[in-house]
mmCIF file of C-alpha atoms in Angstrom:
data_model
loop_
_atom_site.group_PDB
_atom_site.id
_atom_site.type_symbol
_atom_site.label_atom_id
_atom_site.label_comp_id
_atom_site.label_asym_id
_atom_site.label_seq_id
_atom_site.Cartn_x
_atom_site.Cartn_y
_atom_site.Cartn_z
ATOM 1 C CA LEU A 1 -0.081 -0.057 0.026
ATOM 2 C CA LEU A 2 2.944 2.363 0.553
ATOM 3 C CA PRO A 3 3.312 3.684 -3.105
ATOM 4 C CA TYR A 4 -0.518 4.319 -3.078
ATOM 5 C CA VAL A 5 -0.257 6.222 0.194
ATOM 6 C CA VAL A 6 2.532 8.358 -1.278
ATOM 7 C CA GLN A 7 0.646 9.175 -4.477
ATOM 8 C CA THR A 8 -2.625 9.850 -2.484
ATOM 9 C CA SER A 9 -0.924 12.301 -0.324
ATOM 10 C CA ARG A 10 0.405 14.200 -3.485
ATOM 11 C CA SER A 11 -2.581 13.984 -5.903
ATOM 12 C CA GLU A 12 -6.090 15.435 -5.179
ATOM 13 C CA TRP A 13 -7.446 13.208 -8.090
ATOM 14 C CA VAL A 14 -5.955 10.042 -6.613
ATOM 15 C CA ARG A 15 -7.438 10.843 -3.270
ATOM 16 C CA ASP A 16 -10.799 11.446 -4.903
ATOM 17 C CA VAL A 17 -10.692 8.230 -6.988
ATOM 18 C CA SER A 18 -9.924 6.268 -3.736
ATOM 19 C CA ARG A 19 -13.335 7.369 -2.332
ATOM 20 C CA LEU A 20 -15.140 5.866 -5.305
ATOM 21 C CA TYR A 21 -13.808 2.388 -4.821
ATOM 22 C CA GLN A 22 -14.913 1.274 -1.574
ATOM 23 C CA TRP A 23 -15.845 -2.434 -1.106
ATOM 24 C CA GLN A 24 -16.639 -4.628 2.016
ATOM 25 C CA PRO A 25 -17.087 -8.353 2.065
ATOM 26 C CA PRO A 26 -20.633 -9.291 2.659
ATOM 27 C CA SER A 27 -19.577 -11.728 5.331
ATOM 28 C CA VAL A 28 -16.639 -12.662 7.550
ATOM 29 C CA LEU A 29 -16.730 -15.971 5.781
ATOM 30 C CA TRP A 30 -16.064 -14.469 2.427
ATOM 31 C CA VAL A 31 -12.448 -15.577 2.213
ATOM 32 C CA PRO A 32 -13.037 -19.386 2.919
ATOM 33 C CA LEU A 33 -16.248 -19.266 0.695
ATOM 34 C CA VAL A 34 -14.384 -17.704 -2.294
ATOM 35 C CA PHE A 35 -10.859 -19.419 -1.893
ATOM 36 C CA GLY A 36 -12.330 -22.818 -0.580
ATOM 37 C CA LEU A 37 -10.799 -25.726 1.342
ATOM 38 C CA PRO A 38 -7.132 -24.857 0.975
ATOM 39 C CA THR A 39 -7.649 -21.612 2.853
ATOM 40 C CA VAL A 40 -9.422 -23.434 5.650
ATOM 41 C CA LEU A 41 -6.664 -25.906 5.879
ATOM 42 C CA VAL A 42 -3.974 -23.148 6.180
ATOM 43 C CA VAL A 43 -5.814 -21.574 8.955
ATOM 44 C CA TYR A 44 -6.328 -24.748 10.726
ATOM 45 C CA LEU A 45 -2.593 -25.716 10.319
ATOM 46 C CA LEU A 46 -1.333 -22.309 11.564
ATOM 47 C CA LEU A 47 -3.596 -22.708 14.546
ATOM 48 C CA MET A 48 -2.090 -26.082 15.209
ATOM 49 C CA ARG A 49 1.285 -24.379 15.037
ATOM 50 C CA PHE A 50 2.651 -26.393 12.025
ATOM 51 C CA ARG A 51 6.226 -25.232 11.578
ATOM 52 C CA LEU A 52 7.512 -23.552 8.526
ATOM 53 C CA GLN A 53 10.915 -24.786 7.343
ATOM 54 C CA ALA A 54 12.585 -21.761 5.896
ATOM 55 C CA PRO A 55 12.710 -17.971 6.871
ATOM 56 C CA GLY A 56 11.377 -17.130 3.530
ATOM 57 C CA ASP A 57 8.136 -18.959 4.490
ATOM 58 C CA GLU A 58 7.493 -16.197 6.902
ATOM 59 C CA VAL A 59 6.839 -13.943 3.769
ATOM 60 C CA LEU A 60 4.023 -16.265 2.756
ATOM 61 C CA ARG A 61 2.467 -16.458 6.221
ATOM 62 C CA THR A 62 2.716 -12.717 6.549
ATOM 63 C CA TRP A 63 1.119 -12.092 3.141
ATOM 64 C CA PHE A 64 -1.652 -14.540 4.002
ATOM 65 C CA LEU A 65 -2.550 -13.011 7.353
ATOM 66 C CA SER A 66 -2.076 -9.455 6.496
ATOM 67 C CA THR A 67 -4.321 -9.672 3.431
ATOM 68 C CA ILE A 68 -7.139 -11.211 5.394
ATOM 69 C CA ALA A 69 -6.629 -8.700 8.255
ATOM 70 C CA LEU A 70 -6.665 -5.712 5.961
ATOM 71 C CA LEU A 71 -9.857 -6.762 4.332
ATOM 72 C CA PHE A 72 -11.703 -5.889 7.520
ATOM 73 C CA VAL A 73 -9.982 -2.518 8.039
ATOM 74 C CA PRO A 74 -12.597 0.114 6.935
ATOM 75 C CA GLY A 75 -11.621 2.745 4.426
ATOM 76 C CA ILE A 76 -8.815 0.987 2.571
ATOM 77 C CA PRO A 77 -9.622 1.488 -1.175
ATOM 78 C CA PHE A 78 -9.084 -1.347 -3.988
ATOM 79 C CA LYS A 79 -9.276 -3.964 -1.372
ATOM 80 C CA LEU A 80 -10.516 -6.667 -3.832
ATOM 81 C CA HIS A 81 -7.145 -6.262 -5.658
ATOM 82 C CA MET A 82 -5.230 -7.308 -2.556
ATOM 83 C CA PHE A 83 -6.276 -10.780 -3.448
ATOM 84 C CA ASP A 84 -4.632 -10.729 -6.865
ATOM 85 C CA GLY A 85 -2.343 -13.823 -6.588
ATOM 86 C CA PHE A 86 -3.870 -14.902 -3.191
ATOM 87 C CA PRO A 87 -4.779 -18.514 -4.390
ATOM 88 C CA TYR A 88 -0.978 -19.083 -5.295
ATOM 89 C CA VAL A 89 0.046 -17.843 -1.816
ATOM 90 C CA VAL A 90 -2.508 -20.207 -0.152
ATOM 91 C CA ALA A 91 -1.285 -23.147 -2.302
ATOM 92 C CA VAL A 92 2.271 -22.605 -1.748
ATOM 93 C CA LEU A 93 1.904 -21.964 1.977
ATOM 94 C CA LEU A 94 -0.242 -25.002 2.454
ATOM 95 C CA VAL A 95 2.471 -27.211 0.754
ATOM 96 C CA ARG A 96 5.188 -25.542 2.926
ATOM 97 C CA LEU A 97 3.265 -26.148 6.205
ATOM 98 C CA LEU A 98 2.616 -29.805 5.328
ATOM 99 C CA ALA A 99 6.220 -30.357 4.344
ATOM 100 C CA GLY A 100 7.390 -29.253 7.577
ATOM 101 C CA ARG A 101 5.488 -31.750 9.648
ATOM 102 C CA PHE A 102 7.561 -34.876 10.458
ATOM 103 C CA GLN A 103 4.236 -37.013 10.434
ATOM 104 C CA VAL A 104 3.708 -36.119 6.823
ATOM 105 C CA ARG A 105 7.118 -36.833 5.677
ATOM 106 C CA ALA A 106 6.859 -40.298 7.590
ATOM 107 C CA LEU A 107 3.398 -41.034 5.932
ATOM 108 C CA LEU A 108 5.014 -40.191 2.449
ATOM 109 C CA ARG A 109 8.079 -42.357 3.257
ATOM 110 C CA ASP A 110 6.226 -45.346 4.677
ATOM 111 C CA HIS A 111 3.013 -45.260 2.368
ATOM 112 C CA PRO A 112 3.948 -43.749 -0.794
ATOM 113 C CA ARG A 113 1.270 -45.410 -2.844
ATOM 114 C CA PRO A 114 -1.836 -44.260 -0.940
ATOM 115 C CA ALA A 115 -0.438 -40.828 -0.690
ATOM 116 C CA TYR A 116 0.246 -40.582 -4.474
ATOM 117 C CA ALA A 117 -3.238 -42.161 -5.080
ATOM 118 C CA LEU A 118 -4.789 -39.451 -2.892
ATOM 119 C CA THR A 119 -2.889 -36.676 -4.749
ATOM 120 C CA ALA A 120 -3.924 -38.235 -8.172
ATOM 121 C CA ALA A 121 -7.625 -38.281 -7.046
ATOM 122 C CA GLY A 122 -7.456 -34.766 -6.004
ATOM 123 C CA LEU A 123 -5.909 -33.598 -9.289
ATOM 124 C CA LEU A 124 -8.717 -35.549 -11.283
ATOM 125 C CA LEU A 125 -11.333 -33.740 -9.238
ATOM 126 C CA CYS A 126 -9.727 -30.486 -10.226
ATOM 127 C CA LEU A 127 -9.227 -31.242 -13.964
ATOM 128 C CA PRO A 128 -12.887 -30.576 -15.100
ATOM 129 C CA GLY A 129 -12.975 -27.203 -13.463
ATOM 130 C CA TYR A 130 -9.706 -26.146 -14.827
ATOM 131 C CA GLY A 131 -10.542 -27.447 -18.369
ATOM 132 C CA THR A 132 -13.769 -25.609 -18.257
ATOM 133 C CA LEU A 133 -12.120 -22.345 -17.170
ATOM 134 C CA TYR A 134 -9.233 -22.422 -19.658
ATOM 135 C CA ARG A 135 -11.554 -23.310 -22.381
ATOM 136 C CA GLN A 136 -13.648 -20.265 -21.512
ATOM 137 C CA ILE A 137 -10.525 -18.072 -21.407
ATOM 138 C CA TRP A 138 -9.324 -19.493 -24.727
ATOM 139 C CA ASN A 139 -12.680 -18.887 -26.400
ATOM 140 C CA ASP A 140 -13.471 -15.469 -24.878
ATOM 141 C CA GLY A 141 -9.824 -14.208 -25.325
ATOM 142 C CA ARG A 142 -10.039 -14.675 -29.051
ATOM 143 C CA ALA A 143 -13.685 -13.611 -29.607
ATOM 144 C CA ALA A 144 -14.554 -10.108 -30.657
ATOM 145 C CA GLN A 145 -17.817 -10.434 -28.557
ATOM 146 C CA PRO A 146 -16.874 -12.624 -25.502
ATOM 147 C CA GLU A 147 -19.521 -14.460 -23.650
ATOM 148 C CA LEU A 148 -18.329 -14.207 -20.044
ATOM 149 C CA LEU A 149 -14.690 -13.065 -19.787
ATOM 150 C CA LEU A 150 -12.635 -10.400 -21.359
ATOM 151 C CA ASN A 151 -11.112 -10.599 -24.637
ATOM 152 C CA ALA A 152 -7.672 -9.726 -26.127
ATOM 153 C CA VAL A 153 -8.995 -8.761 -29.530
ATOM 154 C CA SER A 154 -8.971 -5.283 -31.192
ATOM 155 C CA LYS A 155 -9.808 -4.073 -34.611
ATOM 156 C CA ARG A 156 -6.910 -4.522 -37.069
ATOM 157 C CA GLU A 157 -7.007 -0.742 -37.791
ATOM 158 C CA GLU A 158 -6.660 0.386 -34.071
ATOM 159 C CA PRO A 159 -2.982 0.182 -33.900
ATOM 160 C CA THR A 160 -2.699 2.259 -36.914
ATOM 161 C CA LEU A 161 -5.030 4.745 -35.345
ATOM 162 C CA ILE A 162 -2.915 4.901 -32.177
ATOM 163 C CA ASP A 163 0.152 5.271 -34.152
ATOM 164 C CA TRP A 164 -1.259 8.156 -36.175
ATOM 165 C CA LEU A 165 -2.279 9.932 -32.987
ATOM 166 C CA ARG A 166 1.126 9.650 -31.489
ATOM 167 C CA HIS A 167 2.653 11.393 -34.438
ATOM 168 C CA ASN A 168 0.121 13.880 -35.146
ATOM 169 C CA ALA A 169 -1.903 14.885 -31.900
ATOM 170 C CA GLN A 170 -0.944 16.891 -28.832
ATOM 171 C CA LEU A 171 -0.829 14.222 -26.263
ATOM 172 C CA ASN A 172 -1.933 16.562 -23.327
ATOM 173 C CA GLN A 173 -5.257 17.308 -24.989
ATOM 174 C CA LEU A 174 -8.474 15.419 -24.511
ATOM 175 C CA ILE A 175 -9.841 12.948 -27.171
ATOM 176 C CA MET A 176 -13.123 11.365 -27.630
ATOM 177 C CA GLY A 177 -14.099 8.153 -29.399
ATOM 178 C CA PRO A 178 -16.858 5.547 -29.283
ATOM 179 C CA LEU A 179 -17.096 3.574 -26.108
ATOM 180 C CA GLU A 180 -15.462 0.385 -27.438
ATOM 181 C CA THR A 181 -12.497 2.440 -28.790
ATOM 182 C CA ALA A 182 -12.180 4.915 -25.830
ATOM 183 C CA PRO A 183 -9.882 2.656 -23.491
ATOM 184 C CA TRP A 184 -7.494 2.037 -26.644
ATOM 185 C CA LEU A 185 -7.240 5.764 -27.278
ATOM 186 C CA ALA A 186 -6.119 6.265 -23.685
ATOM 187 C CA THR A 187 -3.045 4.133 -24.533
ATOM 188 C CA THR A 188 -1.716 6.675 -26.987
ATOM 189 C CA PRO A 189 -1.302 7.931 -24.232
ATOM 190 C CA MET A 190 -3.962 10.655 -24.152
ATOM 191 C CA PRO A 191 -6.699 11.652 -21.680
ATOM 192 C CA SER A 192 -9.830 9.900 -23.140
ATOM 193 C CA VAL A 193 -13.520 10.493 -22.463
ATOM 194 C CA ALA A 194 -15.272 7.521 -20.905
ATOM 195 C CA SER A 195 -12.255 5.369 -21.062
ATOM 196 C CA HIS A 196 -12.451 3.773 -17.560
ATOM 197 C CA ASP A 197 -15.425 3.085 -15.501
ATOM 198 C CA LEU A 198 -13.771 4.194 -12.231
ATOM 199 C CA PHE A 199 -10.976 6.574 -13.007
ATOM 200 C CA GLY A 200 -13.362 8.722 -14.934
ATOM 201 C CA ILE A 201 -15.138 9.636 -11.755
ATOM 202 C CA THR A 202 -18.158 10.702 -13.724
ATOM 203 C CA TYR A 203 -18.084 7.597 -16.030
ATOM 204 C CA ASP A 204 -21.797 7.042 -16.276
ATOM 205 C CA GLN A 205 -22.399 10.652 -17.529
ATOM 206 C CA GLN A 206 -19.596 10.524 -19.919
ATOM 207 C CA ALA A 207 -20.552 7.147 -21.330
ATOM 208 C CA LYS A 208 -24.247 8.264 -21.785
ATOM 209 C CA PHE A 209 -23.001 11.478 -23.520
ATOM 210 C CA VAL A 210 -20.635 9.493 -25.784
ATOM 211 C CA ALA A 211 -23.275 6.909 -26.677
ATOM 212 C CA ASP A 212 -25.951 9.553 -27.446
ATOM 213 C CA PHE A 213 -23.551 11.561 -29.380
ATOM 214 C CA TYR A 214 -22.368 8.950 -31.847
ATOM 215 C CA ALA A 215 -26.008 7.617 -32.244
ATOM 216 C CA GLY A 216 -26.953 11.188 -33.256
ATOM 217 C CA LYS A 217 -29.685 11.502 -30.394
ATOM 218 C CA LEU A 218 -28.546 14.880 -29.128
ATOM 219 C CA SER A 219 -29.645 18.252 -30.396
ATOM 220 C CA ASP A 220 -26.898 20.382 -32.060
ATOM 221 C CA ALA A 221 -26.835 22.614 -28.969
ATOM 222 C CA GLU A 222 -26.498 19.707 -26.583
ATOM 223 C CA ALA A 223 -23.738 18.124 -28.442
ATOM 224 C CA GLU A 224 -21.905 21.515 -28.821
ATOM 225 C CA ASN A 225 -22.317 22.426 -25.236
ATOM 226 C CA SER A 226 -21.133 19.003 -23.925
ATOM 227 C CA LEU A 227 -18.029 19.086 -26.037
ATOM 228 C CA ALA A 228 -17.119 22.503 -24.769
ATOM 229 C CA ARG A 229 -17.865 21.438 -21.106
ATOM 230 C CA TYR A 230 -15.518 18.485 -21.239
ATOM 231 C CA GLY A 231 -13.065 20.400 -23.300
ATOM 232 C CA VAL A 232 -12.748 17.841 -26.114
ATOM 233 C CA HIS A 233 -9.805 18.768 -28.588
ATOM 234 C CA TYR A 234 -9.793 15.621 -30.810
ATOM 235 C CA LEU A 235 -12.701 13.449 -31.865
ATOM 236 C CA VAL A 236 -12.489 10.045 -33.615
ATOM 237 C CA ALA A 237 -15.722 9.378 -35.450
ATOM 238 C CA PRO A 238 -16.712 6.217 -37.299
ATOM 239 C CA ASN A 239 -17.439 6.905 -40.928
ATOM 240 C CA GLY A 240 -20.888 5.420 -40.640
ATOM 241 C CA SER A 241 -21.870 7.248 -37.263
ATOM 242 C CA PRO A 242 -24.978 9.437 -37.248
ATOM 243 C CA GLY A 243 -23.074 11.647 -35.012
ATOM 244 C CA ARG A 244 -20.932 12.937 -37.791
ATOM 245 C CA ARG A 245 -23.742 15.503 -38.506
ATOM 246 C CA TYR A 246 -22.471 17.415 -35.512
ATOM 247 C CA LEU A 247 -19.079 17.632 -37.058
ATOM 248 C CA SER A 248 -19.987 19.034 -40.539
ATOM 249 C CA ASN A 249 -18.210 22.303 -39.881
ATOM 250 C CA ARG A 250 -15.245 20.804 -37.956
ATOM 251 C CA LYS A 251 -11.670 20.575 -39.219
ATOM 252 C CA GLU A 252 -10.784 17.205 -40.504
ATOM 253 C CA LEU A 253 -7.074 16.082 -39.612
ATOM 254 C CA GLY A 254 -7.188 12.755 -41.481
ATOM 255 C CA SER A 255 -8.672 9.446 -41.639
ATOM 256 C CA THR A 256 -7.492 5.738 -40.921
ATOM 257 C CA GLY A 257 -9.403 2.596 -41.213
ATOM 258 C CA PRO A 258 -13.124 3.103 -40.507
ATOM 259 C CA TRP A 259 -12.585 6.422 -38.647
ATOM 260 C CA THR A 260 -12.167 10.089 -39.361
ATOM 261 C CA ILE A 261 -10.229 12.210 -36.915
ATOM 262 C CA TYR A 262 -11.368 15.713 -36.234
ATOM 263 C CA GLU A 263 -9.875 18.667 -34.331
ATOM 264 C CA LEU A 264 -11.724 20.996 -32.229
ATOM 265 C CA PRO A 265 -9.059 23.806 -31.742
ATOM 266 C CA LYS A 266 -10.963 25.732 -29.061
ATOM 267 C CA GLY A 267 -11.480 22.469 -26.854
ATOM 268 C CA HIS A 268 -9.228 22.614 -23.735
ATOM 269 C CA ARG A 269 -9.774 20.640 -20.591
ATOM 270 C CA PRO A 270 -10.945 22.733 -17.772
ATOM 271 C CA PRO A 271 -9.011 22.518 -14.410
ATOM 272 C CA TYR A 272 -9.988 19.523 -12.345
ATOM 273 C CA PRO A 273 -12.993 20.872 -10.160
ATOM 274 C CA GLY A 274 -12.730 18.480 -7.338
ATOM 275 C CA LEU A 275 -14.986 15.702 -5.953
ATOM 276 C CA ALA A 276 -17.182 18.216 -4.174
ATOM 277 C CA THR A 277 -18.344 19.470 -7.643
ATOM 278 C CA LEU A 278 -18.275 16.129 -9.510
ATOM 279 C CA ARG A 279 -19.549 13.638 -6.859
ATOM 280 C CA PRO A 280 -21.008 15.615 -3.822
ATOM 281 C CA ASP A 281 -22.591 12.374 -2.556
ATOM 282 C CA VAL A 282 -19.323 10.872 -1.489
ATOM 283 C CA VAL A 283 -17.406 13.920 -0.261
ATOM 284 C CA LYS A 284 -18.514 13.525 3.489
ATOM 285 C CA GLN A 285 -17.770 9.815 3.704
ATOM 286 C CA PHE A 286 -14.687 8.970 5.895
ATOM 287 C CA ASP A 287 -12.253 6.692 4.319
ATOM 288 C CA PHE A 288 -8.635 6.514 3.336
ATOM 289 C CA GLY A 289 -8.917 9.250 0.735
ATOM 290 C CA GLY A 290 -10.839 11.413 3.153
ATOM 291 C CA LEU A 291 -8.024 10.846 5.763
ATOM 292 C CA MET A 292 -5.273 11.680 3.330
ATOM 293 C CA ALA A 293 -7.166 14.726 2.169
ATOM 294 C CA ALA A 294 -7.485 16.048 5.750
ATOM 295 C CA ALA A 295 -3.773 15.255 6.487
ATOM 296 C CA HIS A 296 -2.797 17.146 3.211
ATOM 297 C CA LYS A 297 -4.967 20.036 4.208
ATOM 298 C CA ALA A 298 -3.501 20.044 7.704
ATOM 299 C CA PHE A 299 0.180 19.728 6.919
ATOM 300 C CA GLY A 300 0.274 21.242 3.392
ATOM 301 C CA ARG A 301 2.705 19.840 0.745
#
């Protein structure tokens, strides 16, 4: 958490984002219910004081215990991501705890066949689950429209579009594109409207505007006012989009693949207005971001 603490103390925007991502488990049993029997066994073996063999094993035990403990500390943002890699920690720690028990070593030495048979039976029970999971990962990862998980597919023309922007656009200006393209535009790297559901802070409003704009559902005045309010400087429009009618008098910079790139020279991002303006509903909640904001205000830079 230390790098995050440092950035939260330095950046108002990071402090504000931290207030938007607060998550608490629905039950104290969330960890064993989600991570299953191996987690229960690790807790049991630790309570039974099973020894760890190497000093490095303490890292695993500390990681395991600290992650679970921090889960129930209120106000810490991004808690769910503390469990990235947690199943591997549990698995390795369980093996290390069992390996340190002389009864287990004696059992493996004196009765190897039953031990290996039990291990093989456990693996066989796991294989259908793993096979189903990785089949879904393989299918969704290669699909333009995934069924359940995320994909790793982009349009062939998108790398060309990103490369064009890197060489022809001012990277500190705000760009807008269709919702499915907005995250890729951010990799230029440029600030991109509705590119992330959390880091946009007002993502729902941005996404609705972008969808309505490219669908041609806005009046000319609404489209003009919203573009000016956000400070959009570049705009990527699909050639078949009804929203191109708003851009009839805009400067065309070029085209690549199915898109035309427009420039709105008067578009400049306004200064960050703060959470009180964007999301007054979460300003008063006391959390990690609020604590850092109070410390920043009290002690200055």
